[in-house]
Amino acid sequence: MSLFYKNPVDIEILFDGEDSRKHVEIPTNSHSAKSLFDKYPLFEDGESVTGLVTLRVREGKKLEHSGIKVSLIGSIDTTGYNNDVKNKNLDTFLTLSMDLCPPGELVHSVNYKFNFKDVEKRFESYLGKNVSVMYYIKVTMIRKSADIVKLKKFWCHRYANESSIKDNEGKPIKLDIGIENCLHIEFEYSKAQHTLKDVIVGRIYFLLTRLKVKHMELSLIKRETCGTEPNQLSDTTSIRYEIMDGSPVKGETIPIRLFLGGYDLTPNMTCNYFNVKNYLSLVIIDEDGRRYFKQTEIMLYRTM
Amino acid sequence: MLLLALSDAHIPERAIDVPLKFRKLLNVPNKIQQVTLLGNCTKSASFLKFVNTISENIVFVRGEFDPATVSTTKNPAEEMPLSTVISQGPFRIGCCNGYTLVPKNDPLSLLTLARQLDVDILLWGGTHNVEAYTLEGKFFINPGSCTGAFSTDWVQEDVEENYKTSEQQEPAEASTNGSNQQPKEIKEEIKEPSNN
Amino acid sequence: MSAYSDNMEQAISHIKQQTILMQRSLTQKKLMDALKHCSDMLKELRNPDLSPKLYYELYIIIFDSLSILSQYLVENHPTRHHLADLYELVQYTGNILPRLYLMLTVGVSFMQTKDCPAEEVLKDMIEMCRGVQHPIRGLFLRYYLSQRTKQSLTSDISLDKKFDIQFIITNFIEMNKLWVRLQHQGPLRERDLRTKERKELQILIGSNLVRLSQILDDSFALYRDEVLPQILEQVIQCRDVVSQTYLLDVICQVFPDEFHLGTLSQLLDTTLKLNPDVVINKVVLSLIARLNGFWDRQDDPNAIIQNLNHLKLDSNTDEEEHSADDGESTAEKLDSEPVSRNKFDLFFVFWKYLTKITEERPDLPLHEIIPLVHSIMLLSLKWYPSNLSNVDILYKFCWEKYQDFGKDIPEECEQSFKELFIYPLSTDNFYEIITTCDSFQKLLSVQSITLQKSIINSILDKMVETNTKITDKQHLDKLGAICEPIISVPNNKPKTSILTVSDDLDSELTFFNPEQEKLAKLVHLIYHKNVDINTELLLICKKWYYNGGKQLRFTYPALITAFWKLIRKLHFKSLKRPERKEDYNAKIKQLFKYVSRCNTDLFNVCGLSISDLIFKLNLQTAAIADQLTLSEISYDFFSQAFTIFEESLSDSKVQFQALVNMAQVLQKTRSLYNDEGYYDTLITRCTLHGSKLLKKTDQCRAVYLCSHLWWATELTLIGEEEGVTKNFFREGKRVLECLQRSLRVADSIMDNVQSCQLMVEILGSCCYYFIHGDESETHVGVKYIAGLVELIQANLKGLQLEESGEVQDFTAPSQTIVIGCDGSYICKTLSSSTCMVSSKIPNVRIPDLIAVPVSYFERTLEYIENQKQVDYRFNAITT
């Protein structure tokens, strides 16, 4: 579009201290993108979003407008869920606006500061298969003809309140499962709630093994669900991690340790539109290739 | 060549075995070509086995306590002669225990026997005494008892005392034949007829 | 991505390729890439289809590759990376096996740096290794851990020894579990293959114990309290035959002897708890072999016995209560047992063990118990060689066991029992053992007869070999009891009647009986300087031998020799102490009676088959009696000999030889020239018998030989000398009579060859007498000799005439024949160095036969000619 038509004004949005701000790299969703990652500046829930908008008018041109405003918008895109590309399904849950300048004429380049103070960001930024949560700053130059709009995405992390989580953390997950007369195991994860940088620690205790186990894996599964029954759509991604090779005998204890920090994980999320849940799945594969598994939900949360 | 003459072993009725030193001395395979047993040597299987290891060529004559026959590889009941002759190179050697010789151990009798057998050397036994001498151009050898066996012949008195003490000191080597002679081997060096 | 190669070649080349890539990355300082290559090559170790051998091959290559990485990691820490970070980083590897290898490599590298919490890292690594449960992969992984840590643990880091040991033990236990599990992999029919594979891998497990012994050094308390209990616990727990056998053996081998001494009961108790299929005695044997080796290695073995007490005391102070308890119960037991000794006695420890094991394992078969006893015996004989009651106890124990098992003793026990008997024979104390340990004989007597005989033979061999003198009555009794099976004839029916001929012949032929030969030799080992006791011992022996039935002929001659020796000994004693002559003579007479008794027994039991032997024994005894101037006794024995000659000697050849032998003996007697005319009676009788022999040739030879009975010759040993001694018994007249009679017989013989031969022999005799004395004494004069020569010449001429008609050409004889002293033909062929001797006329050409007397005569004439030069009297003989 820009090849044929050049905007008469160049709008640039720059967050305060953007260069030094932490950024996150998010895998590009679209297949056409050149780079694998997109980089976004990172904000926390409740953090003020301030910055500078620079409008550059071409030399010698005048630009008439009916006012310029800046907005902070948070939206949930469930397009993927509807599976209808044309019909964008966008739901904006947060809109904060402020006017930058009254209607008038732009003759030369100007800077405007903007400041959204202590913005509450209800949801984490999220980019899933069917759902995404996006935050951005939108600068709109209202014109009689088409408005000139400039967006700048940023990323939001919500950090859990550690003290509240600590209460639940101490409880390990203990499970006792088996196949009658064939396999009986007890396993234990030291806790049900983990931070994203945590290590999952646990052990599996074999009470009975008639099964010829070939190996055992731990899968970390993220399940994203959106919509409501019966049109619910969910997507699962998992990380596989082998934790045992060979067939143990009765009485054997196998340690589990999985570092989470190295993986790109999503904390649990729940909202009206969708939710993201995490599960640990213990998979036992026998010599004939049969898989036996047990899923346990775990809670992942983000901390500083 | 070497010829070994053994006589009067009297195993087991009068002696236990050939002294160890003696056995060690003889235990050199293929050194001795011919063994002659001059009587009273055939009652012990182990002794004969030992002799067999020295040489396979064994000639024997009968002593008074030998059985009439002995079993050999050729003949299970080979008669034991009183006297026999073997030849080695240019020499004829007569063998005899001499228990039918009267008078016993008499040089003239032995000479007569040597003449009768037409031999140059006469090996004889039965007396348990080592003797070697020449008479009328003939050589006479008695190897004594190879075990130092007891002899019923006349013995010297004073030696008997030595026997007593020696028995206490070194019983294995004790010579009980009264003469206190260590058993000796007579190995006759016989030269081959010179061809060169 | 996660696949391993299909075959070894591919796998090896893959590993090598990845190694090169890894090295390249490392030189470029691209650690992440290097790790990726490592992880890639480590996948080869996931191959489940490799045999342990091939797996080991891959492992070795990979070990070397990872060493390169490890070195890089240490060298570049912390400048390029921090190993703590890397330790976490490598754990993101998705597959467990490569992950753990990398983790161990990084972890151990980390431990080599100063800031490492080494103990925690070690703990973590060993814990995480649990993730690999596959026997072979797990074993090698843990072996990798132990190999890597071995390098680092021994170098700079000084970990707490206890921790270090605990670490190795933990790893050892896990490895052993995996090793045991390997047995149960795969189909049942491959069980043996599994066992074989496992044995190939045993060193992996054993290396841990070697390592432990190196670290322990001399910390005995640590070994006793920490290490051994854990190891033994694992040994017991695993319940696996291969593992238990191997591990106990390794324990015995790798730890110091002193440690074993201090923990004996622990070790022994363990053997009680093993899998029933483990051969316990092998374990105990290797332990005892170790202890015995320890004994041998000491400069002063007796000092250990002293130290042993200290060692034991040490161990007791630690667990005072326990050991006190223990001591109490054993002490109780002791009261009922024959063993009652100091409890620091090694033998006692083993003995206690032995009783315990038989109590707790009543299922233990005899063929396993016996080797156990055997090994304990080895110990006792080594450590307490003089304490033979130990040995006795063991034999007794076996005997009781034997009774328990009753008749159903399996054959495989026989060998075990045999070793039990044989081993003591190789010790210095063997004689004491067999004579003082009552149970030795008791146990032996219940064995199979073959085994008994074999043992008895070994005992006798050993006795003879060591020349062990038997000086004690009890000992002899014991030996007799032991040897009973070879002494007694199984079906010893008294046989009064004369046996069948064939039976006699058989026994004559089997004059070799090695057993009886050994038994006979035993007599020569009996010795006591006191003649009375010696006699008593011999009589005991005689009593034993008497049970042997016809085997007497092997044993009695030796006994008789022993009596002869005693007789002579007493005789010399009496010469030395004439004042006690009476006493000695009484004993001598008694001994002669014993000899006579032996002869009678021989005759009664063995009968005709050995009458020749008995005849000669009588002769020799007579000779000895004569030498002692006991003329009456001598006469009696001669008479006995005559009786046997007359009644029992039937074979003509035997008769001839016996008679001539008698003449020889008689000719040497001196005491019989008494008023009673014993000598005269005997020689006349002898000559008479000679003249009545069946064959004329025998008659002729016997008679001319008997002529010597009237011509005593010097006995230099008793101081006689020809020409000096005046009172020789000589009667020339009778000599001549004999010769004449002999000549008449010779002349009457139809066979001219034999006739001539005999005449020449008589001529030889004549020459003998001619040399010996003047014609006035010998009555053999020139005239007589000349006449004889003429007669022979005439006869020979006739003989040659007889022959010339038959054969024209008189070529060189193909055989040389002479006639031996008994008239046998001694034929020598040209090809052989020895001669054929036969009493039959050999199958030869007549001229060869005729040549015999001819050449003999020529030799005699030549002799006479030669004599002329030394003795002028010979000149009178014209030839």
Coordinates of C-alpha atoms in Angstrom, one line a residue, chain B residues 57-164:
Chain B
N57 CA 66.9 -102.4 26.9
I58 CA 66.8 -104.5 29.9
V59 CA 68.5 -107.9 30.4
F60 CA 67.8 -109.9 33.5
V61 CA 69.0 -113.0 35.2
R62 CA 67.4 -114.9 38.0
G63 CA 68.3 -114.5 41.6
E64 CA 67.2 -117.0 44.2
F65 CA 64.2 -114.9 45.2
D66 CA 63.0 -114.1 41.7
P67 CA 60.1 -115.9 40.3
A68 CA 60.7 -118.4 37.5
T69 CA 59.1 -116.2 35.0
V70 CA 58.7 -112.5 34.5
S71 CA 56.3 -110.7 32.2
T72 CA 57.8 -108.6 29.5
T73 CA 56.4 -106.7 26.6
K74 CA 57.1 -109.7 24.4
N75 CA 56.1 -112.5 26.6
P76 CA 53.7 -112.5 29.5
A77 CA 55.6 -115.3 31.1
E78 CA 59.2 -115.1 30.0
E79 CA 61.4 -117.5 31.7
M80 CA 64.2 -116.0 33.6
P81 CA 67.6 -117.5 32.8
L82 CA 70.3 -118.2 35.3
S83 CA 72.9 -116.7 33.0
T84 CA 72.9 -114.8 29.8
V85 CA 75.2 -113.0 27.5
I86 CA 75.0 -109.7 25.8
S87 CA 77.4 -108.1 23.4
Q88 CA 78.4 -104.6 23.2
G89 CA 80.8 -103.7 20.4
P90 CA 83.6 -106.1 20.5
F91 CA 82.8 -107.3 24.0
R92 CA 80.8 -110.2 25.2
I93 CA 79.4 -109.6 28.6
G94 CA 78.1 -112.4 30.8
C95 CA 75.4 -111.8 33.4
C96 CA 74.7 -114.1 36.3
N97 CA 73.4 -113.7 39.8
G98 CA 75.6 -116.6 40.9
Y99 CA 73.3 -118.2 43.4
T100 CA 73.9 -121.6 41.8
L101 CA 77.6 -121.0 41.7
V102 CA 79.6 -123.2 44.2
P103 CA 81.5 -121.9 46.0
K104 CA 79.7 -118.6 46.1
N105 CA 81.6 -115.6 45.0
D106 CA 84.7 -117.5 44.3
P107 CA 87.0 -115.9 41.7
L108 CA 88.0 -119.2 40.2
S109 CA 84.5 -120.4 39.9
L110 CA 83.6 -117.1 38.2
L111 CA 86.5 -117.4 35.9
T112 CA 85.3 -120.9 34.9
L113 CA 81.8 -119.5 34.3
A114 CA 83.3 -116.7 32.2
R115 CA 85.1 -119.2 30.1
Q116 CA 82.1 -121.4 29.7
L117 CA 80.0 -118.4 28.6
D118 CA 82.9 -117.2 26.4
V119 CA 82.7 -113.7 27.7
D120 CA 85.2 -110.9 28.3
I121 CA 83.3 -109.3 31.1
L122 CA 81.3 -111.0 33.7
L123 CA 78.7 -109.2 35.7
W124 CA 77.5 -111.0 38.8
G125 CA 75.6 -110.2 41.9
G126 CA 74.1 -112.0 44.9
T127 CA 76.7 -110.8 47.4
H128 CA 75.5 -107.3 48.0
N129 CA 79.2 -106.3 47.9
V130 CA 80.8 -104.1 45.3
E131 CA 83.7 -105.8 43.6
A132 CA 85.6 -105.3 40.4
Y133 CA 88.8 -107.0 39.3
T134 CA 90.5 -108.5 36.3
L135 CA 91.5 -112.1 36.2
E136 CA 93.1 -113.9 33.2
G137 CA 92.4 -110.9 31.0
K138 CA 88.7 -110.9 31.9
F139 CA 86.9 -108.2 33.8
F140 CA 84.7 -109.1 36.7
I141 CA 82.2 -106.7 38.2
N142 CA 79.7 -107.1 41.0
P143 CA 77.6 -103.9 41.5
G144 CA 76.5 -104.9 45.0
S145 CA 73.0 -104.2 46.1
C146 CA 71.4 -101.2 44.5
T147 CA 69.2 -100.7 47.5
G148 CA 71.7 -101.6 50.2
A149 CA 69.5 -104.6 51.0
F150 CA 70.1 -106.9 53.9
S151 CA 72.4 -109.8 53.2
T152 CA 72.3 -113.2 54.8
D153 CA 76.0 -113.7 54.0
W154 CA 78.7 -113.4 56.5
V155 CA 79.3 -109.9 57.6
Q156 CA 82.0 -108.0 59.3
E157 CA 81.2 -107.2 62.9
D158 CA 82.6 -103.8 63.5
V159 CA 80.8 -102.4 60.5
E160 CA 77.5 -103.5 62.0
E161 CA 77.9 -100.8 64.6
N162 CA 78.2 -98.2 61.9
Y163 CA 75.1 -99.5 60.4
K164 CA 73.3 -98.9 63.5

